[in-house]
Structure formats: structure tokens, C-alpha cells
PDB file of C-alpha atoms in Angstrom:
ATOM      1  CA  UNK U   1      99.896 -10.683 142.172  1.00 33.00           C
ATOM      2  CA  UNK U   2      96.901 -11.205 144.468  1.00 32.00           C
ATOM      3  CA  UNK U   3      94.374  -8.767 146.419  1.00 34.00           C
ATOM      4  CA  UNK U   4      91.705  -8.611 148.280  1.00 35.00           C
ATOM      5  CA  UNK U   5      88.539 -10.185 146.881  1.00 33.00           C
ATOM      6  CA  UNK U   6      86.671  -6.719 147.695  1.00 33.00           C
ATOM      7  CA  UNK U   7      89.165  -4.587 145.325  1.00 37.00           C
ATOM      8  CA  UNK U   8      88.199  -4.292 141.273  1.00 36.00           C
ATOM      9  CA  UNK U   9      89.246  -7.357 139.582  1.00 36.00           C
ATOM     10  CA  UNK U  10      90.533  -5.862 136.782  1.00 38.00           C
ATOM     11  CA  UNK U  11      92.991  -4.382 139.038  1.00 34.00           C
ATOM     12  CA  UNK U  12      94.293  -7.965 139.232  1.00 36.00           C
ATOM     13  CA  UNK U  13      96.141 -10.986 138.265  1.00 39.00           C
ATOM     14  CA  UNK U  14      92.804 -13.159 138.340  1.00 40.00           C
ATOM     15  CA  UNK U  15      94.814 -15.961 137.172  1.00 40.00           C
ATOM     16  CA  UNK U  16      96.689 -16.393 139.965  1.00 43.00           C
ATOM     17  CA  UNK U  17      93.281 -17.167 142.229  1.00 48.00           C
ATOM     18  CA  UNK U  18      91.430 -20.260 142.647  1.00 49.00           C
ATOM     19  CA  UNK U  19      88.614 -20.702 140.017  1.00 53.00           C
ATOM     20  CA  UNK U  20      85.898 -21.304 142.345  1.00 58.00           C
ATOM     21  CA  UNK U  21      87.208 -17.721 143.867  1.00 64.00           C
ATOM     22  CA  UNK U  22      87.206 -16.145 140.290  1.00 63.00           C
ATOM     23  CA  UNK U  23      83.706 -17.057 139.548  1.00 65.00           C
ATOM     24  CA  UNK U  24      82.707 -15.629 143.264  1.00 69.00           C
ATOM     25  CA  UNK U  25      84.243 -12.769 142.050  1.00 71.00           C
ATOM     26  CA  UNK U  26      82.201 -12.696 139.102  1.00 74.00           C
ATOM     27  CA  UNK U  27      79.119 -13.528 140.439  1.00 74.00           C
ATOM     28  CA  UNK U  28      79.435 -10.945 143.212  1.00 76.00           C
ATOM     29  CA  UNK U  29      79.968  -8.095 140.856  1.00 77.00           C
ATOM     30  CA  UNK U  30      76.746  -9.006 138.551  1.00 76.00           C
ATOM     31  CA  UNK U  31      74.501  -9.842 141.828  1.00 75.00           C
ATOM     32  CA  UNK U  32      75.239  -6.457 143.799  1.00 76.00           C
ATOM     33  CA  UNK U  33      74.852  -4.310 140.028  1.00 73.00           C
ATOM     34  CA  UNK U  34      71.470  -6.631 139.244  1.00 68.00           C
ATOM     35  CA  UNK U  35      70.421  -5.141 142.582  1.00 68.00           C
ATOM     36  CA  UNK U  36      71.248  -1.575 141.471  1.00 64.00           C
ATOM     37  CA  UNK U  37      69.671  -1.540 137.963  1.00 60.00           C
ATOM     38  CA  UNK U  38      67.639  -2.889 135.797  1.00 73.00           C
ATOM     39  CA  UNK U  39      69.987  -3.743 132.907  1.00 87.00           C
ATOM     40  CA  UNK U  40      73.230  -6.023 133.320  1.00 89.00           C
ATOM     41  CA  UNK U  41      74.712  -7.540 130.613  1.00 90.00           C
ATOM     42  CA  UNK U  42      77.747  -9.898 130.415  1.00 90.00           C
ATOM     43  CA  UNK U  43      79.816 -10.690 126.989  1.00 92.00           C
ATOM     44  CA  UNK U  44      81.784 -13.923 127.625  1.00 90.00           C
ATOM     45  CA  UNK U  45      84.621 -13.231 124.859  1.00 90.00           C
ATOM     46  CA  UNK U  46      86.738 -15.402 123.446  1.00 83.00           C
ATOM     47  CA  UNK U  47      90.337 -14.493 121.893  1.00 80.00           C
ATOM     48  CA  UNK U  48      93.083 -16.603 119.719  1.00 68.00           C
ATOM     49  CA  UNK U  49      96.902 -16.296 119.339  1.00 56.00           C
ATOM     50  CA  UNK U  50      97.906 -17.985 115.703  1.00 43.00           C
ATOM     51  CA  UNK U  51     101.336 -19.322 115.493  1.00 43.00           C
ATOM     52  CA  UNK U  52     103.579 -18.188 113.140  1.00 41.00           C
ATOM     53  CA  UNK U  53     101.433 -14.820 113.454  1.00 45.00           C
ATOM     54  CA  UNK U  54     101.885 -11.024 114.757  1.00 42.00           C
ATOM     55  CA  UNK U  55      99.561 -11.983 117.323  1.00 46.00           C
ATOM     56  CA  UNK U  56     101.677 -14.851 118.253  1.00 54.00           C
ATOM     57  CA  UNK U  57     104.701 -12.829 118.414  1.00 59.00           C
ATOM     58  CA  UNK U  58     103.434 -10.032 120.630  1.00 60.00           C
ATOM     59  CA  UNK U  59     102.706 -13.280 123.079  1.00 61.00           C
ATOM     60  CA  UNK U  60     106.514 -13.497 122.827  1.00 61.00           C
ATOM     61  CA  UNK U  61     107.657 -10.085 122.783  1.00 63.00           C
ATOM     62  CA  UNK U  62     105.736  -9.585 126.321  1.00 62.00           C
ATOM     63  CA  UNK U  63     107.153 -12.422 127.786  1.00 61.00           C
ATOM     64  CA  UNK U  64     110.426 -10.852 126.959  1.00 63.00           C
ATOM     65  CA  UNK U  65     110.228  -7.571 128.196  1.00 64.00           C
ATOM     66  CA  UNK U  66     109.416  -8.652 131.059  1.00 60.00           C
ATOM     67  CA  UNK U  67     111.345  -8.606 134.107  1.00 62.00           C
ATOM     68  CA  UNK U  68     112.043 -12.411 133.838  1.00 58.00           C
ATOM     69  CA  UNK U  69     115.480 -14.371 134.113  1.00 56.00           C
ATOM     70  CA  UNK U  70     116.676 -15.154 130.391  1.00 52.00           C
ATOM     71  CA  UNK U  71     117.078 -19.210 131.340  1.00 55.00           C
ATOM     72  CA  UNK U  72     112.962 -19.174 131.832  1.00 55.00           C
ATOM     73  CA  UNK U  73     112.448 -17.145 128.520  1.00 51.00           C
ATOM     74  CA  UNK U  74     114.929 -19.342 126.491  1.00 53.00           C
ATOM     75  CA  UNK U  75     112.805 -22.131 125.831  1.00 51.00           C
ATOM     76  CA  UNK U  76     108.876 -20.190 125.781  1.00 52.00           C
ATOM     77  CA  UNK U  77     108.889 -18.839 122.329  1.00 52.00           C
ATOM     78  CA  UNK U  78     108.772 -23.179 121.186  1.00 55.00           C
ATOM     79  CA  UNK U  79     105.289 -23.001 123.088  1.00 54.00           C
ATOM     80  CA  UNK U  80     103.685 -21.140 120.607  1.00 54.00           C
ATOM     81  CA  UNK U  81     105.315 -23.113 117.811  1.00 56.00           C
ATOM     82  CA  UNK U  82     105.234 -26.484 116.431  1.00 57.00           C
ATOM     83  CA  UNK U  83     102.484 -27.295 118.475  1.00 60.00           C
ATOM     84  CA  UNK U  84     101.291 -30.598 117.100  1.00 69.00           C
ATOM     85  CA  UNK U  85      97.212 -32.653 118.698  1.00 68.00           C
ATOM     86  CA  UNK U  86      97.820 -37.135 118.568  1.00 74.00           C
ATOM     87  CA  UNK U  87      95.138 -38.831 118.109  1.00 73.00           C
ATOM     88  CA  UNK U  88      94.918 -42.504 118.148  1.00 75.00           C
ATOM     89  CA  UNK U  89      92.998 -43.738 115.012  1.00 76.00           C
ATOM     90  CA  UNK U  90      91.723 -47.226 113.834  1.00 77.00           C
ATOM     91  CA  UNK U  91      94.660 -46.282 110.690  1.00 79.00           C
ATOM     92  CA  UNK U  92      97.543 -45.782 113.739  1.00 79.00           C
ATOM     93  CA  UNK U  93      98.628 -42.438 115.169  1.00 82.00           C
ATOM     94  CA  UNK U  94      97.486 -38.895 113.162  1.00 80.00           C
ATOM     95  CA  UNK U  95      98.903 -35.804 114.149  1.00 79.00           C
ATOM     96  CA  UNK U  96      97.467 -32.125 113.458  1.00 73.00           C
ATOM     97  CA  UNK U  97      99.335 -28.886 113.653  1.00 70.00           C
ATOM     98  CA  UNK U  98      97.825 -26.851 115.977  1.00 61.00           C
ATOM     99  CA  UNK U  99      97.875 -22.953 114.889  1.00 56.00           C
ATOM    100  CA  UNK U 100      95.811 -21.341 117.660  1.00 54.00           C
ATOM    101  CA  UNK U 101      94.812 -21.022 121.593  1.00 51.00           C
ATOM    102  CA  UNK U 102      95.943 -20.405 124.463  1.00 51.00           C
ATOM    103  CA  UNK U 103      98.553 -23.411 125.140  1.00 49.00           C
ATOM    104  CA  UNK U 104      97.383 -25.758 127.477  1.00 49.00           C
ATOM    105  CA  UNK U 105      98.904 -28.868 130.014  1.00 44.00           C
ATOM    106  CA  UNK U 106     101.918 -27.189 130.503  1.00 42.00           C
ATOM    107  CA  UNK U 107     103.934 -25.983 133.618  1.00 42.00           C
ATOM    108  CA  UNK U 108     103.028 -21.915 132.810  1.00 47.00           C
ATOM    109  CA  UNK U 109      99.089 -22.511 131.844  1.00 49.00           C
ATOM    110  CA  UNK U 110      96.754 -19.076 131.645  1.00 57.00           C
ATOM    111  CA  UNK U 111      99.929 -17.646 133.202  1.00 59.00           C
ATOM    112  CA  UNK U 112     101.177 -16.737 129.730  1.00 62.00           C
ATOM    113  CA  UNK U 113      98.410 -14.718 128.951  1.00 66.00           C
ATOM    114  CA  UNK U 114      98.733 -12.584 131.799  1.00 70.00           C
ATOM    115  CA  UNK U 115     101.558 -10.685 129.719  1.00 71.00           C
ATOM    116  CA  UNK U 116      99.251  -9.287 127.591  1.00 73.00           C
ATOM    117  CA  UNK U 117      95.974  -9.128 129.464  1.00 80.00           C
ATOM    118  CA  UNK U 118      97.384  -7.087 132.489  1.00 82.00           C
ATOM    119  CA  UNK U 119      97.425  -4.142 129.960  1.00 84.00           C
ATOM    120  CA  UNK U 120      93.937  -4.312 128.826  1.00 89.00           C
ATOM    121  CA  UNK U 121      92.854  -5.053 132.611  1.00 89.00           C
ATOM    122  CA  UNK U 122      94.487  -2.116 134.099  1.00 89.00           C
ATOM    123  CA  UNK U 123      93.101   0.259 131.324  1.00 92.00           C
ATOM    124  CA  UNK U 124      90.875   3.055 133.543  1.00 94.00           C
ATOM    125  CA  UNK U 125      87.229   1.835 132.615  1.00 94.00           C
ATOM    126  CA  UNK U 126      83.526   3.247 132.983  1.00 94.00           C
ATOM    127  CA  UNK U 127      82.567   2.806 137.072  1.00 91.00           C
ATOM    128  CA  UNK U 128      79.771   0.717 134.987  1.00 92.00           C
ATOM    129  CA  UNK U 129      82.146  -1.656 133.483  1.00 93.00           C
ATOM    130  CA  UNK U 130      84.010  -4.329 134.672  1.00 92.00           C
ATOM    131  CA  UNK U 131      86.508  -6.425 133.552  1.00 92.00           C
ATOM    132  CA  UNK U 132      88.170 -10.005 134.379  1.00 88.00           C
ATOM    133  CA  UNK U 133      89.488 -12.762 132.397  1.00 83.00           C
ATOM    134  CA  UNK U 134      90.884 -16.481 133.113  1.00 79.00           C
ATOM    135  CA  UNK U 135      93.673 -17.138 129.874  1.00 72.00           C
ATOM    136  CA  UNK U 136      91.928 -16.871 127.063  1.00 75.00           C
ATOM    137  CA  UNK U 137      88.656 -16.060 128.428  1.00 82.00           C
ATOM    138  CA  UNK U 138      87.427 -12.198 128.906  1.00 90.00           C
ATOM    139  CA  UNK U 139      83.842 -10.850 130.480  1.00 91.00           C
ATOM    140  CA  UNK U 140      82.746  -7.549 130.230  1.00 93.00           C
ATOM    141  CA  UNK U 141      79.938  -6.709 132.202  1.00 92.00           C
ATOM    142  CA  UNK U 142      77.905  -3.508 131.979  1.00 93.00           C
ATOM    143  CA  UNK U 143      74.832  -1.882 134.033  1.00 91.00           C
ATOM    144  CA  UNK U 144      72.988   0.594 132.890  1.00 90.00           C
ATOM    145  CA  UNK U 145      69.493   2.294 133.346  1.00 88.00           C
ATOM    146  CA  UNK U 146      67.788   2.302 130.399  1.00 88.00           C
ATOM    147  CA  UNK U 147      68.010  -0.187 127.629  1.00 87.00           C
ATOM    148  CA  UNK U 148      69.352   2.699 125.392  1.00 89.00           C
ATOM    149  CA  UNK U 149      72.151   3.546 127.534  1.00 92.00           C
ATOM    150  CA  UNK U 150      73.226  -0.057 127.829  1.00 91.00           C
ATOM    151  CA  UNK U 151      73.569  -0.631 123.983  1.00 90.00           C
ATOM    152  CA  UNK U 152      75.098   2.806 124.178  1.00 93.00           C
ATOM    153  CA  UNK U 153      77.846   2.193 127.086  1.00 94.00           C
ATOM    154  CA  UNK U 154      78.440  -1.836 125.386  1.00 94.00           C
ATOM    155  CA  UNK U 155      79.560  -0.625 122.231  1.00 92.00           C
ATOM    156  CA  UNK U 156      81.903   1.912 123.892  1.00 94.00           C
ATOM    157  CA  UNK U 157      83.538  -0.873 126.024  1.00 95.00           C
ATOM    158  CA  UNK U 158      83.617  -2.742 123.169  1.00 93.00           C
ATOM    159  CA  UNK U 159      85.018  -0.173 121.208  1.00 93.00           C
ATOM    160  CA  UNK U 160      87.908  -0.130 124.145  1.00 95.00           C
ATOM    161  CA  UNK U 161      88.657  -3.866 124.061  1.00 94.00           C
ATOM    162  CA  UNK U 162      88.337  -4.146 120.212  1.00 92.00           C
ATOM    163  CA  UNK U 163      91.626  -1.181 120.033  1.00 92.00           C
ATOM    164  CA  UNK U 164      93.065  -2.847 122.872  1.00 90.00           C
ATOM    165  CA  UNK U 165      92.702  -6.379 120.289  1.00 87.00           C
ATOM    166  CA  UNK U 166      93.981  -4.431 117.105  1.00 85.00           C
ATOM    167  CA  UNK U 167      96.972  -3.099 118.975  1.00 83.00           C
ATOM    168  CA  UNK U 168      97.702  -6.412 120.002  1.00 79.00           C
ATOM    169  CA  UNK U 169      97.038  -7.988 116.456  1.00 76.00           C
ATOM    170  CA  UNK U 170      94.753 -10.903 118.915  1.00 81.00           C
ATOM    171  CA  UNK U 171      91.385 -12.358 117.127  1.00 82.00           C
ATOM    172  CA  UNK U 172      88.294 -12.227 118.485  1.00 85.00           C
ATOM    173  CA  UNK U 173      86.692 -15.811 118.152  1.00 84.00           C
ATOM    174  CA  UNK U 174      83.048 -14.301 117.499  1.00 84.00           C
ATOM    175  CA  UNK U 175      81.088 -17.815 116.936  1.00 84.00           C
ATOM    176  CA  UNK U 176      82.616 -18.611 120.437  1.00 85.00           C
ATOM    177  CA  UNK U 177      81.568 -15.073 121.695  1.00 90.00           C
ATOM    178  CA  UNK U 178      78.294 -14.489 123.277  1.00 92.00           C
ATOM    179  CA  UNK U 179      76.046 -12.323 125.773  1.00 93.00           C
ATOM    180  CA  UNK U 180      73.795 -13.136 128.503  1.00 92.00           C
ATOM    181  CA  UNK U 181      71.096 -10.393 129.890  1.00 91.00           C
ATOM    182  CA  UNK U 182      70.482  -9.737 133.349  1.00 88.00           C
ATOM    183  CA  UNK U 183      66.685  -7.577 132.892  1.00 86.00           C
ATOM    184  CA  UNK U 184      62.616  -7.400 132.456  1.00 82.00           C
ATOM    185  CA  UNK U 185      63.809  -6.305 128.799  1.00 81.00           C
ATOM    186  CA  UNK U 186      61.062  -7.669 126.261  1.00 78.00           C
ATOM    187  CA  UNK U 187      63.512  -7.014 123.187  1.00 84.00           C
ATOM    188  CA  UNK U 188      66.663  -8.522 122.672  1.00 85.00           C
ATOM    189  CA  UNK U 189      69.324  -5.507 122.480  1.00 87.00           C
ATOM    190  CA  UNK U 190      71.017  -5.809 119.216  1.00 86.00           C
ATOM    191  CA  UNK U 191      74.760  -6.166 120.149  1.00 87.00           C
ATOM    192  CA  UNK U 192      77.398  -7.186 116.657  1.00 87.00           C
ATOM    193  CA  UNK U 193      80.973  -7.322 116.742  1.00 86.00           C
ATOM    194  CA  UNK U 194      83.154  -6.114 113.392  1.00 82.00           C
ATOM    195  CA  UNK U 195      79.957  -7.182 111.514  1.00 84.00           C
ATOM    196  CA  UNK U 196      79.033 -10.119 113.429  1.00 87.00           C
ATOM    197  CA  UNK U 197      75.790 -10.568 115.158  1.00 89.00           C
ATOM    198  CA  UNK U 198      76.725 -11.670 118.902  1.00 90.00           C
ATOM    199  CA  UNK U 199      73.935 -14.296 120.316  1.00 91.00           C
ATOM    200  CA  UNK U 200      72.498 -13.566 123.229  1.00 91.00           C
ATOM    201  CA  UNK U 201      72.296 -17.124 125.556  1.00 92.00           C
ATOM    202  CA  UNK U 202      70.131 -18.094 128.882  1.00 90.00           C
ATOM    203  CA  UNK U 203      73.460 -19.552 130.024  1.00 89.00           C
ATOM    204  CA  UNK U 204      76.503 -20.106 129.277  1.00 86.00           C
ATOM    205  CA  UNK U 205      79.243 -22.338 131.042  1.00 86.00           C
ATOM    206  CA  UNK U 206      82.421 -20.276 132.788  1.00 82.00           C
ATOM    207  CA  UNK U 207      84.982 -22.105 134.750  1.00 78.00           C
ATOM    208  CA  UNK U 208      83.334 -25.365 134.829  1.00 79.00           C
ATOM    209  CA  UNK U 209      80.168 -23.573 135.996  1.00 82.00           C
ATOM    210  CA  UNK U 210      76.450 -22.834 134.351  1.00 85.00           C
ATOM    211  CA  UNK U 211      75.634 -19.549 134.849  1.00 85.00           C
ATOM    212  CA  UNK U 212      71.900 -18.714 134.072  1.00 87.00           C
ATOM    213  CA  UNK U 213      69.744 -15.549 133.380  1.00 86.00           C
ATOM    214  CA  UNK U 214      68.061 -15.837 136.691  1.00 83.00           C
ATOM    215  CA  UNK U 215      71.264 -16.077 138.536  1.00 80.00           C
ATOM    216  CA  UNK U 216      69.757 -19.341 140.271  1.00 81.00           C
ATOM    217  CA  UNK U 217      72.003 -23.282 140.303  1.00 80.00           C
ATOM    218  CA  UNK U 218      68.993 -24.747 138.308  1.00 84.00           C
ATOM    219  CA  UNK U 219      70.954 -24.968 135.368  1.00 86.00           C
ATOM    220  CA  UNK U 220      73.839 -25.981 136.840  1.00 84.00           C
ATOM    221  CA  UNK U 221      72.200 -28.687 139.047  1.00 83.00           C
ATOM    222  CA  UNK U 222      70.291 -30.199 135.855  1.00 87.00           C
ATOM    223  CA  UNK U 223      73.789 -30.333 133.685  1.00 86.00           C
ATOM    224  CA  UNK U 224      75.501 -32.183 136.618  1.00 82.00           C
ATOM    225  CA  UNK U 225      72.859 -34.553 136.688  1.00 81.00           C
ATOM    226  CA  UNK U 226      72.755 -35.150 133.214  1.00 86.00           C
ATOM    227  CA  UNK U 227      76.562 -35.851 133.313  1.00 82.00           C
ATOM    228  CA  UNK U 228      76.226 -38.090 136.937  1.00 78.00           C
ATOM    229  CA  UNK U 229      73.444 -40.348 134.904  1.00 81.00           C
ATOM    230  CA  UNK U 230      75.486 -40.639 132.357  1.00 82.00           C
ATOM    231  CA  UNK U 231      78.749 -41.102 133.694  1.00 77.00           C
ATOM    232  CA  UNK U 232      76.080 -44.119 135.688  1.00 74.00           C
ATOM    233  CA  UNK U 233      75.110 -45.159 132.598  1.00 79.00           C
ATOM    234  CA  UNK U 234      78.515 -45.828 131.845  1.00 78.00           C
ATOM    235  CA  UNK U 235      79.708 -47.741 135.031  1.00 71.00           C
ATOM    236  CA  UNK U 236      76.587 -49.886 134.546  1.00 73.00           C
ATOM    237  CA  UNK U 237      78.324 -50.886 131.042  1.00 75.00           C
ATOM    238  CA  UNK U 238      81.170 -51.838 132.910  1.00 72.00           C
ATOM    239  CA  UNK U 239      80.126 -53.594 135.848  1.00 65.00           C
ATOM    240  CA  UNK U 240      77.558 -55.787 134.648  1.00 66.00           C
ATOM    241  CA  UNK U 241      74.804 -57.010 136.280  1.00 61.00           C
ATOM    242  CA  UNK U 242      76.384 -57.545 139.725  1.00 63.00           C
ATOM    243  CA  UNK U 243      74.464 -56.151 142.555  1.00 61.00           C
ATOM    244  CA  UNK U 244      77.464 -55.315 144.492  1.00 65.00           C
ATOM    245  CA  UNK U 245      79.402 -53.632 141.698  1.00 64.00           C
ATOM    246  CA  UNK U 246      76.289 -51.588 140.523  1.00 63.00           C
ATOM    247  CA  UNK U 247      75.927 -50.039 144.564  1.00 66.00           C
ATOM    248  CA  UNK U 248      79.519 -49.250 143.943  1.00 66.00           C
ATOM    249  CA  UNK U 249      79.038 -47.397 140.814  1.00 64.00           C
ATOM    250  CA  UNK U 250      75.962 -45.784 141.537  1.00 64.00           C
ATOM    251  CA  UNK U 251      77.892 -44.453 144.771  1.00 67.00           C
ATOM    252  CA  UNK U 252      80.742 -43.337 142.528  1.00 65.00           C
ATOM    253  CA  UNK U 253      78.442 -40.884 140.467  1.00 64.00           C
ATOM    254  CA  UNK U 254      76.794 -39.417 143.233  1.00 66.00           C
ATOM    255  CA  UNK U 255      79.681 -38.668 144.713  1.00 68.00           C
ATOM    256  CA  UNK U 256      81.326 -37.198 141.661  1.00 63.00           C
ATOM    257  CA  UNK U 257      78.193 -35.126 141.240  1.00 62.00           C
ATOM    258  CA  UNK U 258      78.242 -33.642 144.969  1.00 62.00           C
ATOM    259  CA  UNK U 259      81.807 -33.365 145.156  1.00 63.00           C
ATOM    260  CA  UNK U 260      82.049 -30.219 143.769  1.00 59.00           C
ATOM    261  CA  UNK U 261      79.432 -28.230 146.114  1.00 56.00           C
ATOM    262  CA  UNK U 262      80.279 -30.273 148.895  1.00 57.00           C
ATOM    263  CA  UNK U 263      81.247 -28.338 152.380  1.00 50.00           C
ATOM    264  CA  UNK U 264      83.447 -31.201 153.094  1.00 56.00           C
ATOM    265  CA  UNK U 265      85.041 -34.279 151.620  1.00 56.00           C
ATOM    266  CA  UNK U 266      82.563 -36.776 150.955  1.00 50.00           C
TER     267      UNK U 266
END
């Protein structure tokens, strides 16, 4: 299901948009509320599904209430299950059973997830909360005036999503969970999750793209160009010395590097 950019995201299946439109979505929310108040803060949470687990199986009993034709569902449950990772080893070929995420390459992807994040999306939140996820991958983001209230109104949304995760028997990965602050605060707010201090970050990477405290591309720009000089780096290795072959390569990593701010093709 798709809407308008303008309407709530939570509201939606964010899934079903391009990525570089889900981060605009994103970003749009915590610029215009940054403008508003003084205090925004975003938790970038991340959730697992084991196999062979309740969590797993509400995954599958979703999928199967849902108004979907029985020769699609047949075959899904086996996508949570004996899922195995290959990798190639100086000993030969060693495989690992792999007992959690969101399963990836396939023809469904974050789709699956939908299933079960629609209901937590479409909950009725605070007008100072919002809500969006891509698979795996949730935000909350919360404004509020003071620093009080904002510690105040996080733990009640977190309170929300925490029943919405028992319900749903899902884990909350908290060393992959953290917070980034939007204010002039001078003190850190304290935020913990079932025990668990939650780190607050400068940035933190969502969709493929840094997002910083100061709401600026700095960080971003300096991470691409760490990757383009390396990725050059690289190239150099394999072209040699040749003159030719190095303007090649060195054109190959700029372009990678501008490619994906670019207006146009390059």
C-alpha cells in the first residue's frame, strides 16, 4: 500500500517505497520537529525472529491469516527454517545454521515483515511520536520541550513498542539498538531498555545513509570518501602501474562515489 509522502508514515507500508524516499521521509519529519522544539530524539531499533521460536512462528501465523492465495503461503514457512550461511574456507566449504534475522536475497525481502509491523505501525501514537520501519529496522522519534518531558514521553513510547514486542514474542537486539539527540542538551538523557543502557551516537548509518547530530552530509560525504579511496586503493592493486589503467580506475571510484547524489547519470 502506498500514500502520499505528506501523510504519517506509520500510516504506511514504508516498505513498499524507494529507500532514498523512506529516508526523505525520515529526514523530513525530524527537520520540521527540530524546527519546533528543542529536544528530538531518534532510537534506531533493531528486532530478531529466531527459528524454531514463538517469535518465528507468529512470522508464520501472519503470513497465514492473511488474505493471501494458499499456493504463495505453501512454501514461506521453509524461509524461516533451515536457513543455512557458505562460506568458502582455505579447509573447503563450512556451513552455519542461521537462527535469526530478517531473511534476506529472496523474492519477498522486508516484505515479510510487513505482516507483523503493520500492527505496531497503525497503533494510535502521541502527535509527538512517530513511527517507521524498513524490515527489521524501527525508529521512533520523539520531540519534546523540556529535557524532562522527553525522557518522560521516550519511555512511554517505549513502553508501547516493548508490549507491542512481548505480544509478538520478537527480541529486541539492544547492542544493535541506539539513540541519536537532536538538542543544546549539555547532559546525556539516560535512556535503558529491559535493563540495558541504550548508547547515545553522533551518527548512525540508515538505509545506506550517515545521518549526523547536526543534520548536515559531512558525515556522510567523509564515509564515502573513505570507501572511494579505498575502493582506489584497491583498483591500484589491480591495475598496476599502467598510466592508462590507473586514469581508468581512479575514474571508476569517483564515479562510484558521486553516483549516488548525482542529479543524473554520470
Amino acid at each position: 500500500m502506498r500514500t502520499d509522502m505528506s501523510e504519517n508514515c506509520r500510516l504506511c507500508d514504508i516498505t513498499s517505497l524507494p529507500v532514498n524516499e523512506i529516508y526523505v521521509v525520515y529526514s523530513s519529519k525530524v527537520n520540521n520537529w527540530n524546527t519546533e522544539s528543542t529536544n528530538t530524539i531518534t532510537i534506531w531499533i533493531n528486532l530478531h525472529c529466531l527459528d524454531n521460536s514463538p517469535s518465528c512462528k507468529v512470522l508464520i501465523w501472519h503470513f497465514s491469516s492473511a488474505n493471501i492465495a494458499k499456493s504463495t503461503f505453501s512454501g514461506t514457512p521453509n524461509l524461516f527454517q533451515n536457513r543455512k550461511v557458505a562460506l568458502l574456507t582455505p579447509q573447503g566449504r563450512a556451513t552455519k545454521d542461521q537462527k535469526q534475522g530478517c531473511p534476506q536475497g529472496l523474492y519477498s525481502g522486508p516484505a515479510l515483515w510487513n505482516l507483523v509491523a503493520n500492527e505496531i505501525l497503525n497503533q494510535v501514537w502521541p502527535d509527538n511520536v512517530h513511527i517507521q520501519d524498513f524490515a527489521d529496522d524501527f525508529l521512533l522519534v520523539i520531540k519534546a520541550d523540556t529535557s524532562k518531558s522527553l525522557v518522560e514521553d521516550t519511555q512511554s513510547a517505549k513502553t508501547q513498542f516493548s508490549s507491542w514486542c512481548s505480544e509478538n514474542e520478537l527480541d529486541i537486539s539492544t547492542e544493535k539498538t541506539n539513540y541519536i539527540l537532536f538538542s543544546k542538551m549539555v547532559r546525556s538523557p539516560k535512556i535503558t531498555w529491559n535493563g540495558y543502557k541504550i548508547n547515545r551516537v553522533k551518527s548512525f548509518k540508515y538505509l545506506g545513509i550517515h545521518v549526523d547530530d547536526r543534520l548536515n552530509w559531512l558525515e556522510h560525504i567523509n564515509k564515502q570518501g573513505e570507501k572511494a579511496i579505498k575502493m582506489q586503493q584497491n583498483l591500484k592493486k589491480i591495475a598496476g602501474g599502467n598510466g592508462e589503467s590507473l586514469r581508468y580506475t581512479d575514474g571508476l571510484s569517483i564515479k562510484r562515489l558521486l553516483r549516488e547524489f548525482w542529479p543524473t547519470d554520470l
